Amino acid sequence: MTWHDAQARRDELYRDPYPLYDRARRAQGLTYVPEFDAWLVARDQDVREVLLRAEDFSSANSLLPDIPLSEAALGVLPRGFGPRPTVVSSDGAAHRRHRAPLNRGLSAARVAALLPYARACAEELVDGFAADGSAELVEAYARQLPGMVVGRLIGLDPADVPAAVHGGYRAEELLFRPLSPEGQAAAAEDVVALQHLLDGYVRDRRARPRDDMCSTMVVALARGDAELTLEQRHELVTSLQNLLIAGFLTTSALIATMLLHLLGDDDGRQWRMLRADPSLVPAAVEEAVRHDTAIQAFRRITTRPVTLAGTELPAGAAVLVAYGSANRDEERYERAADFDITRPGNRQHVAFGHGPHGCPGSQLAREQLRLTLELFIRRMPDLRLDRDRPPPRMRPTLIHRSPQALHATW
């Protein structure tokens, strides 16, 4: 199989991984998937076990790229910063060190304080298209709100947010989508521009700290008040870039996928149910993130020989921990493949992880999903998919599963 054939097969699995998950959950032991070069951990019980055994299943390879970088890209990237371990790709004490400022900066009180700004941004976005009677909701809304919110959290000037979001998407594209050598070099230029933008904020906050996440991370990861060393800047830029991308990439995906299933299920029956009873909004949010998880899977690598689900794995074995599969495990959920906003007990999913690597921003993501539904019900109660357009097509990715476009009318 050529590299291009393998990429095409991998993209096919990314667009619809659920048949593979179904087979893997029913198989004895773990299933090796050549397209991922990893053992697939598909059952809820096994996923939770891996996530709780960080000493045996390291996160060091969690964001291993799909795409080899070209010489052209490798000639550009050294002009930027990183890579360095982040909260996503570290274990033990290093992980706790990176996570501590995130826990502080994403506390319940700080999320609550951010919500009025998030609501104002959402209203402004809807004002831009509500009178038109139709819109493509991914570009008009889902890809914009989370960037505004995480930009405010970090402390970015609103004028810098579009460039920061663009750089974040280009980083994902560079590492996970096939591009020509020239395309990779262009993406790398955008990533380097983002890193230098963030470095400017890091150095400014060292000199003039504020009440924002950038200042919190500078204080936590570079103690003291001396001028930042180059190594400290590398680490801070890498960590801020990770926070920025995690903050908008997955939440944008969740907004779009949530709307897709609410509007598309049985020709909008679930949306009409929600519109008739807005008290179902929190349950609809949980069902949406359970049913079609934005981060479908992360990699782990074994630190020693282990046995999982009866499969013996040597040290250095790659496993793909499939949150999206665990969330449709029939052993945990009745009618697991159905989308049902009245489902009881659906907050027990692993869409935001489990154990030490559980997502520290899960509450902020949930709040953006909730306010989106409340706003859309109020402003566009007759919202429906545009049936004159082709059915939405999912992005070929495991880390921000979402429709590429979502055309709607009202």
Short mmCIF file of C-alpha atoms in Angstrom, two decimals:
data_model
loop_
_atom_site.label_atom_id
_atom_site.label_comp_id
_atom_site.label_asym_id
_atom_site.label_seq_id
_atom_site.Cartn_x
_atom_site.Cartn_y
_atom_site.Cartn_z
CA MET A 1 0.00 0.00 0.00
CA THR A 2 1.43 3.39 -0.98
CA TRP A 3 1.55 6.34 1.43
CA HIS A 4 -1.25 8.03 -0.53
CA ASP A 5 -3.38 4.88 -0.41
CA ALA A 6 -2.82 4.66 3.34
CA GLN A 7 -3.79 8.32 3.76
CA ALA A 8 -6.97 7.80 1.73
CA ARG A 9 -7.88 4.77 3.85
CA ARG A 10 -7.13 6.69 7.05
CA ASP A 11 -9.30 9.60 5.90
CA GLU A 12 -12.13 7.17 5.18
CA LEU A 13 -11.88 5.86 8.74
CA TYR A 14 -11.67 9.38 10.15
CA ARG A 15 -14.86 10.45 8.38
CA ASP A 16 -16.81 7.50 9.78
CA PRO A 17 -14.93 5.52 12.44
CA TYR A 18 -18.04 4.04 14.05
CA PRO A 19 -18.25 0.75 12.07
CA LEU A 20 -14.62 0.06 13.03
CA TYR A 21 -15.41 0.87 16.66
CA ASP A 22 -18.39 -1.51 16.62
CA ARG A 23 -16.24 -4.37 15.34
CA ALA A 24 -13.45 -3.62 17.81
CA ARG A 25 -15.81 -3.58 20.82
CA ARG A 26 -17.16 -6.99 19.83
CA ALA A 27 -13.76 -8.55 19.13
CA GLN A 28 -11.75 -10.53 21.65
CA GLY A 29 -8.97 -8.41 23.12
CA LEU A 30 -7.67 -5.35 21.32
CA THR A 31 -7.81 -4.78 17.55
CA TYR A 32 -4.67 -3.73 15.70
CA VAL A 33 -5.43 -1.08 13.04
CA PRO A 34 -2.65 -0.75 10.42
CA GLU A 35 -3.90 2.65 9.22
CA PHE A 36 -3.25 4.04 12.71
CA ASP A 37 -0.21 1.83 13.39
CA ALA A 38 -1.74 1.25 16.83
CA TRP A 39 -3.86 -1.05 18.92
CA LEU A 40 -7.41 0.33 19.17
CA VAL A 41 -8.81 0.58 22.71
CA ALA A 42 -12.54 0.62 21.98
CA ARG A 43 -14.53 -0.54 25.02
CA ASP A 44 -15.56 1.94 27.73
CA GLN A 45 -14.06 -0.14 30.53
CA ASP A 46 -10.72 -0.49 28.74
CA VAL A 47 -10.58 3.19 27.78
CA ARG A 48 -11.09 4.21 31.39
CA GLU A 49 -8.46 1.74 32.57
CA VAL A 50 -5.83 3.15 30.19
CA LEU A 51 -6.63 6.73 31.18
CA LEU A 52 -6.23 5.88 34.87
CA ARG A 53 -2.91 4.03 34.35
CA ALA A 54 -0.78 6.96 33.21
CA GLU A 55 2.34 5.31 34.63
CA ASP A 56 1.84 2.37 32.23
CA PHE A 57 0.34 4.25 29.27
CA SER A 58 2.34 7.44 28.68
CA SER A 59 0.99 10.51 26.89
CA ALA A 60 4.36 11.27 25.30
CA ASN A 61 3.05 10.30 21.83
CA SER A 62 -0.46 11.71 22.28
CA LEU A 63 -0.22 14.15 19.38
CA LEU A 64 2.03 12.19 17.06
CA PRO A 65 1.57 13.77 13.60
CA ASP A 66 0.01 11.85 10.74
CA ILE A 67 2.13 13.64 8.17
CA PRO A 68 5.94 13.66 7.75
CA LEU A 69 7.24 17.21 7.44
CA SER A 70 8.95 18.24 4.21
CA GLU A 71 12.39 19.78 4.03
CA ALA A 72 10.68 23.02 3.05
CA ALA A 73 8.63 23.08 6.27
CA LEU A 74 11.60 22.01 8.36
CA GLY A 75 13.49 24.98 6.98
CA VAL A 76 10.81 27.38 8.27
CA LEU A 77 9.83 26.01 11.69
CA PRO A 78 13.18 26.70 13.48
CA ARG A 79 12.41 30.41 13.11
CA GLY A 80 9.60 29.89 15.63
CA PHE A 81 9.34 28.26 19.05
CA GLY A 82 9.03 24.73 20.39
CA PRO A 83 8.20 21.97 20.34
CA ARG A 84 8.23 21.33 24.08
CA PRO A 85 6.13 18.99 26.27
CA THR A 86 2.72 20.42 27.20
CA VAL A 87 -0.09 19.38 29.53
CA VAL A 88 -1.34 17.03 26.78
CA SER A 89 1.97 15.27 26.14
CA SER A 90 3.53 15.00 29.61
CA ASP A 91 3.10 12.63 32.55
CA GLY A 92 3.52 12.63 36.31
CA ALA A 93 5.09 15.67 37.95
CA ALA A 94 5.64 17.43 34.62
CA HIS A 95 1.96 17.03 33.77
CA ARG A 96 0.90 18.36 37.17
CA ARG A 97 3.17 21.37 36.74
CA HIS A 98 1.58 22.26 33.39
CA ARG A 99 -1.94 21.54 34.58
CA ALA A 100 -1.88 23.61 37.80
CA PRO A 101 -2.15 27.04 36.09
CA LEU A 102 -4.87 25.70 33.79
CA ASN A 103 -6.91 24.53 36.78
CA ARG A 104 -6.59 28.00 38.33
CA GLY A 105 -7.31 29.88 35.14
CA LEU A 106 -10.31 27.69 34.25
CA SER A 107 -11.88 27.57 37.71
CA ALA A 108 -15.66 27.78 38.05
CA ALA A 109 -15.41 31.40 39.18
CA ARG A 110 -13.25 32.41 36.21
CA VAL A 111 -15.54 30.61 33.75
CA ALA A 112 -18.56 32.35 35.26
CA ALA A 113 -16.81 35.71 34.94
CA LEU A 114 -16.11 35.02 31.26
CA LEU A 115 -19.69 34.09 30.35
CA PRO A 116 -21.12 37.63 29.89
CA TYR A 117 -18.42 38.30 27.30
CA ALA A 118 -19.14 34.95 25.61
CA ARG A 119 -22.87 35.74 25.44
CA ALA A 120 -22.19 39.20 24.02
CA CYS A 121 -19.93 37.71 21.34
CA ALA A 122 -22.52 35.09 20.45
CA GLU A 123 -25.26 37.71 20.15
CA GLU A 124 -23.04 39.84 17.92
CA LEU A 125 -22.30 36.90 15.63
CA VAL A 126 -25.99 36.01 15.30
CA ASP A 127 -26.80 39.67 14.63
CA GLY A 128 -24.60 39.35 11.57
CA PHE A 129 -26.79 36.74 9.86
CA ALA A 130 -30.13 36.33 11.68
CA ALA A 131 -31.99 38.67 9.31
CA ASP A 132 -30.76 36.77 6.24
CA GLY A 133 -32.93 33.72 6.86
CA SER A 134 -30.05 31.36 6.05
CA ALA A 135 -26.36 30.92 6.83
CA GLU A 136 -23.47 28.50 6.73
CA LEU A 137 -23.17 28.10 10.49
CA VAL A 138 -19.65 26.67 10.68
CA GLU A 139 -17.93 29.76 9.29
CA ALA A 140 -20.54 32.26 10.47
CA TYR A 141 -20.66 31.07 14.07
CA ALA A 142 -19.08 27.79 15.21
CA ARG A 143 -15.55 28.65 14.07
CA GLN A 144 -15.71 32.15 15.51
CA LEU A 145 -17.21 32.12 19.02
CA PRO A 146 -14.70 29.78 20.74
CA GLY A 147 -11.74 31.72 19.35
CA MET A 148 -13.16 34.96 20.75
CA VAL A 149 -13.73 33.34 24.13
CA VAL A 150 -10.36 31.61 24.49
CA GLY A 151 -8.66 34.77 23.21
CA ARG A 152 -10.31 36.73 26.03
CA LEU A 153 -9.32 34.01 28.51
CA ILE A 154 -5.67 34.16 27.46
CA GLY A 155 -5.66 37.95 27.33
CA LEU A 156 -5.29 38.53 23.59
CA ASP A 157 -6.31 41.82 22.06
CA PRO A 158 -9.53 41.09 20.10
CA ALA A 159 -7.78 42.45 17.00
CA ASP A 160 -5.21 39.62 17.28
CA VAL A 161 -7.74 36.81 17.67
CA PRO A 162 -8.43 36.15 13.94
CA ALA A 163 -4.72 35.78 13.19
CA ALA A 164 -4.24 33.57 16.25
CA VAL A 165 -7.12 31.29 15.26
CA HIS A 166 -5.87 31.13 11.68
CA GLY A 167 -2.41 30.13 12.91
CA GLY A 168 -3.94 27.45 15.12
CA TYR A 169 -5.87 25.87 12.27
CA ARG A 170 -2.75 25.98 10.13
CA ALA A 171 -0.80 24.14 12.82
CA GLU A 172 -3.39 21.36 12.80
CA GLU A 173 -3.34 21.28 9.01
CA LEU A 174 0.45 21.11 8.87
CA LEU A 175 0.64 18.10 11.19
CA PHE A 176 -2.47 16.16 10.20
CA ARG A 177 -3.42 16.95 6.57
CA PRO A 178 -1.55 16.08 3.37
CA LEU A 179 -0.06 19.21 1.79
CA SER A 180 2.49 19.75 -0.96
CA PRO A 181 5.98 20.76 0.19
CA GLU A 182 5.13 24.33 -0.78
CA GLY A 183 1.83 24.10 1.08
CA GLN A 184 3.62 22.80 4.16
CA ALA A 185 6.10 25.67 4.01
CA ALA A 186 3.26 28.20 3.77
CA ALA A 187 1.49 26.60 6.72
CA ALA A 188 4.72 26.61 8.69
CA GLU A 189 5.09 30.36 8.03
CA ASP A 190 1.63 30.91 9.55
CA VAL A 191 2.52 28.76 12.57
CA VAL A 192 5.73 30.71 13.13
CA ALA A 193 3.78 33.98 12.90
CA LEU A 194 1.39 32.70 15.59
CA GLN A 195 4.31 31.71 17.82
CA HIS A 196 5.91 35.13 17.55
CA LEU A 197 2.56 36.75 18.33
CA LEU A 198 2.28 34.65 21.49
CA ASP A 199 5.90 35.32 22.42
CA GLY A 200 5.11 39.04 22.38
CA TYR A 201 2.31 38.47 24.87
CA VAL A 202 4.51 36.26 27.07
CA ARG A 203 7.26 38.88 27.31
CA ASP A 204 4.73 41.67 27.88
CA ARG A 205 3.06 39.81 30.74
CA ARG A 206 6.39 39.17 32.41
CA ALA A 207 6.92 42.95 32.51
CA ARG A 208 3.27 43.95 33.06
CA PRO A 209 1.20 41.07 34.50
CA ARG A 210 -2.59 41.22 34.22
CA ASP A 211 -5.55 39.18 35.39
CA ASP A 212 -5.48 36.75 32.47
CA MET A 213 -4.36 33.22 31.66
CA CYS A 214 -1.19 34.34 29.91
CA SER A 215 0.00 36.03 33.11
CA THR A 216 -1.03 33.02 35.20
CA MET A 217 1.03 30.70 33.00
CA VAL A 218 4.06 32.99 33.00
CA VAL A 219 4.04 33.12 36.81
CA ALA A 220 3.54 29.35 37.14
CA LEU A 221 5.99 28.11 34.49
CA ALA A 222 8.73 30.77 34.86
CA ARG A 223 8.98 31.61 38.53
CA GLY A 224 10.63 34.84 39.64
CA ASP A 225 10.68 38.20 37.94
CA ALA A 226 13.91 38.08 35.94
CA GLU A 227 13.79 38.50 32.18
CA LEU A 228 12.58 35.30 30.56
CA THR A 229 15.23 32.97 29.22
CA LEU A 230 14.93 31.66 25.66
CA GLU A 231 14.07 28.20 27.01
CA GLN A 232 11.30 29.64 29.19
CA ARG A 233 9.90 31.46 26.17
CA HIS A 234 9.94 28.25 24.14
CA GLU A 235 8.00 26.43 26.85
CA LEU A 236 5.50 29.23 27.41
CA VAL A 237 4.81 29.76 23.72
CA THR A 238 4.30 26.02 23.20
CA SER A 239 1.94 25.81 26.18
CA LEU A 240 -0.03 28.89 25.15
CA GLN A 241 -0.31 27.59 21.59
CA ASN A 242 -1.64 24.29 22.94
CA LEU A 243 -4.18 26.09 25.15
CA LEU A 244 -5.31 28.33 22.30
CA ILE A 245 -5.79 25.49 19.83
CA ALA A 246 -7.45 23.19 22.37
CA GLY A 247 -9.68 26.07 23.43
CA PHE A 248 -11.19 26.76 20.04
CA LEU A 249 -10.64 23.67 17.89
CA THR A 250 -12.70 21.18 19.86
CA THR A 251 -15.39 23.60 21.05
CA SER A 252 -15.93 24.84 17.49
CA ALA A 253 -16.29 21.22 16.40
CA LEU A 254 -18.73 20.43 19.21
CA ILE A 255 -20.96 23.40 18.36
CA ALA A 256 -21.19 22.40 14.71
CA THR A 257 -21.72 18.69 15.38
CA MET A 258 -24.31 19.39 18.10
CA LEU A 259 -26.34 21.52 15.69
CA LEU A 260 -25.95 18.91 12.94
CA HIS A 261 -27.47 16.15 15.04
CA LEU A 262 -30.21 18.30 16.58
CA LEU A 263 -31.34 19.52 13.18
CA GLY A 264 -30.69 16.37 11.20
CA ASP A 265 -32.10 13.72 13.52
CA ASP A 266 -35.42 12.51 12.10
CA ASP A 267 -35.79 15.75 10.12
CA GLY A 268 -35.31 18.00 13.13
CA ARG A 269 -37.52 16.21 15.65
CA GLN A 270 -34.98 16.63 18.45
CA TRP A 271 -34.65 20.37 17.70
CA ARG A 272 -38.42 20.78 17.88
CA MET A 273 -38.46 18.88 21.17
CA LEU A 274 -35.75 21.14 22.55
CA ARG A 275 -37.52 24.27 21.32
CA ALA A 276 -40.72 23.15 23.07
CA ASP A 277 -38.85 22.43 26.32
CA PRO A 278 -35.67 24.52 26.74
CA SER A 279 -35.06 22.87 30.13
CA LEU A 280 -33.61 20.03 28.04
CA VAL A 281 -30.67 22.21 26.94
CA PRO A 282 -28.14 20.79 29.48
CA ALA A 283 -29.15 17.22 28.57
CA ALA A 284 -28.92 18.05 24.86
CA VAL A 285 -25.36 19.32 25.37
CA GLU A 286 -24.30 16.13 27.15
CA GLU A 287 -25.93 13.91 24.55
CA ALA A 288 -24.29 15.81 21.72
CA VAL A 289 -20.78 15.49 23.14
CA ARG A 290 -21.39 11.82 24.00
CA HIS A 291 -22.91 10.85 20.69
CA ASP A 292 -20.27 12.37 18.40
CA THR A 293 -17.20 13.30 20.39
CA ALA A 294 -14.97 16.05 18.96
CA ILE A 295 -11.73 14.42 20.11
CA GLN A 296 -12.38 10.89 18.92
CA ALA A 297 -9.10 9.46 20.17
CA PHE A 298 -5.66 10.20 21.56
CA ARG A 299 -2.57 8.04 21.38
CA ARG A 300 -0.74 6.51 24.32
CA ILE A 301 2.45 4.44 24.44
CA THR A 302 3.23 1.65 26.88
CA THR A 303 6.12 2.24 29.29
CA ARG A 304 6.55 -1.47 30.11
CA PRO A 305 5.02 -4.81 29.06
CA VAL A 306 1.33 -4.76 29.98
CA THR A 307 -1.80 -6.80 29.42
CA LEU A 308 -5.00 -5.01 28.44
CA ALA A 309 -8.30 -6.73 27.66
CA GLY A 310 -6.37 -10.00 27.43
CA THR A 311 -3.93 -8.64 24.82
CA GLU A 312 -0.25 -8.67 25.77
CA LEU A 313 1.56 -5.51 24.72
CA PRO A 314 5.33 -4.97 24.85
CA ALA A 315 6.97 -1.78 26.10
CA GLY A 316 6.76 0.91 23.43
CA ALA A 317 3.48 -0.32 21.94
CA ALA A 318 1.19 2.42 20.57
CA VAL A 319 -2.46 2.34 21.53
CA LEU A 320 -5.25 4.57 20.24
CA VAL A 321 -7.65 5.35 23.07
CA ALA A 322 -11.01 5.85 21.36
CA TYR A 323 -13.24 8.13 23.45
CA GLY A 324 -15.72 8.15 20.57
CA SER A 325 -16.05 4.39 20.76
CA ALA A 326 -16.33 4.27 24.55
CA ASN A 327 -19.19 6.76 24.33
CA ARG A 328 -21.16 4.34 22.17
CA ASP A 329 -20.44 1.23 24.19
CA GLU A 330 -23.63 -0.81 24.50
CA GLU A 331 -22.44 -2.15 27.83
CA ARG A 332 -22.82 1.36 29.30
CA TYR A 333 -25.60 2.94 27.21
CA GLU A 334 -28.86 1.48 25.95
CA ARG A 335 -29.39 2.22 22.25
CA ALA A 336 -25.86 3.61 22.34
CA ALA A 337 -25.80 4.62 18.66
CA ASP A 338 -29.03 6.66 18.94
CA PHE A 339 -29.01 10.43 19.46
CA ASP A 340 -31.55 11.11 22.20
CA ILE A 341 -31.60 14.34 24.22
CA THR A 342 -33.90 12.73 26.80
CA ARG A 343 -31.34 10.01 27.57
CA PRO A 344 -30.82 9.66 31.36
CA GLY A 345 -27.36 9.52 32.90
CA ASN A 346 -25.54 10.71 29.79
CA ARG A 347 -23.07 12.95 31.67
CA GLN A 348 -20.97 9.88 32.52
CA HIS A 349 -19.32 9.91 29.07
CA VAL A 350 -15.58 10.30 28.43
CA ALA A 351 -15.88 13.02 25.76
CA PHE A 352 -13.72 15.29 27.93
CA GLY A 353 -11.37 12.51 28.99
CA HIS A 354 -11.08 10.72 32.31
CA GLY A 355 -8.53 10.60 35.09
CA PRO A 356 -5.48 12.88 35.33
CA HIS A 357 -5.79 14.08 31.72
CA GLY A 358 -9.47 15.03 31.96
CA CYS A 359 -10.03 18.29 30.07
CA PRO A 360 -9.61 21.30 32.40
CA GLY A 361 -11.67 23.42 30.00
CA SER A 362 -14.70 21.14 29.90
CA GLN A 363 -16.90 23.54 31.86
CA LEU A 364 -16.07 26.45 29.55
CA ALA A 365 -16.89 24.28 26.52
CA ARG A 366 -20.18 23.17 28.05
CA GLU A 367 -21.18 26.75 28.79
CA GLN A 368 -20.55 27.82 25.20
CA LEU A 369 -22.67 24.93 23.94
CA ARG A 370 -25.48 25.80 26.34
CA LEU A 371 -25.55 29.51 25.55
CA THR A 372 -25.50 28.68 21.82
CA LEU A 373 -28.61 26.53 22.12
CA GLU A 374 -30.42 29.06 24.30
CA LEU A 375 -29.56 31.84 21.85
CA PHE A 376 -30.52 29.91 18.72
CA ILE A 377 -33.83 28.78 20.23
CA ARG A 378 -34.67 32.39 21.04
CA ARG A 379 -33.39 34.04 17.86
CA MET A 380 -34.02 31.31 15.26
CA PRO A 381 -36.67 28.94 16.61
CA ASP A 382 -37.49 27.60 13.12
CA LEU A 383 -33.90 26.61 12.43
CA ARG A 384 -33.53 23.64 10.07
CA LEU A 385 -30.98 22.14 7.70
CA ASP A 386 -31.07 23.52 4.16
CA ARG A 387 -32.36 20.52 2.21
CA ASP A 388 -31.36 22.13 -1.09
CA ARG A 389 -27.72 21.60 -0.14
CA PRO A 390 -25.83 18.29 -0.19
CA PRO A 391 -25.77 16.43 3.17
CA PRO A 392 -23.00 17.71 5.46
CA ARG A 393 -19.69 15.88 5.10
CA MET A 394 -17.51 15.23 8.13
CA ARG A 395 -13.91 16.39 8.34
CA PRO A 396 -11.30 13.61 8.06
CA THR A 397 -9.84 14.04 11.54
CA LEU A 398 -9.79 12.40 14.95
CA ILE A 399 -9.15 15.57 16.96
CA HIS A 400 -11.96 17.92 15.91
CA ARG A 401 -14.63 15.75 14.34
CA SER A 402 -17.23 18.07 12.81
CA PRO A 403 -19.09 18.85 9.60
CA GLN A 404 -17.07 20.78 7.03
CA ALA A 405 -20.08 23.04 6.45
CA LEU A 406 -23.56 23.34 7.91
CA HIS A 407 -26.05 25.20 5.73
CA ALA A 408 -29.24 26.10 7.62
CA THR A 409 -32.37 28.14 7.05
CA TRP A 410 -35.07 29.59 9.33
#
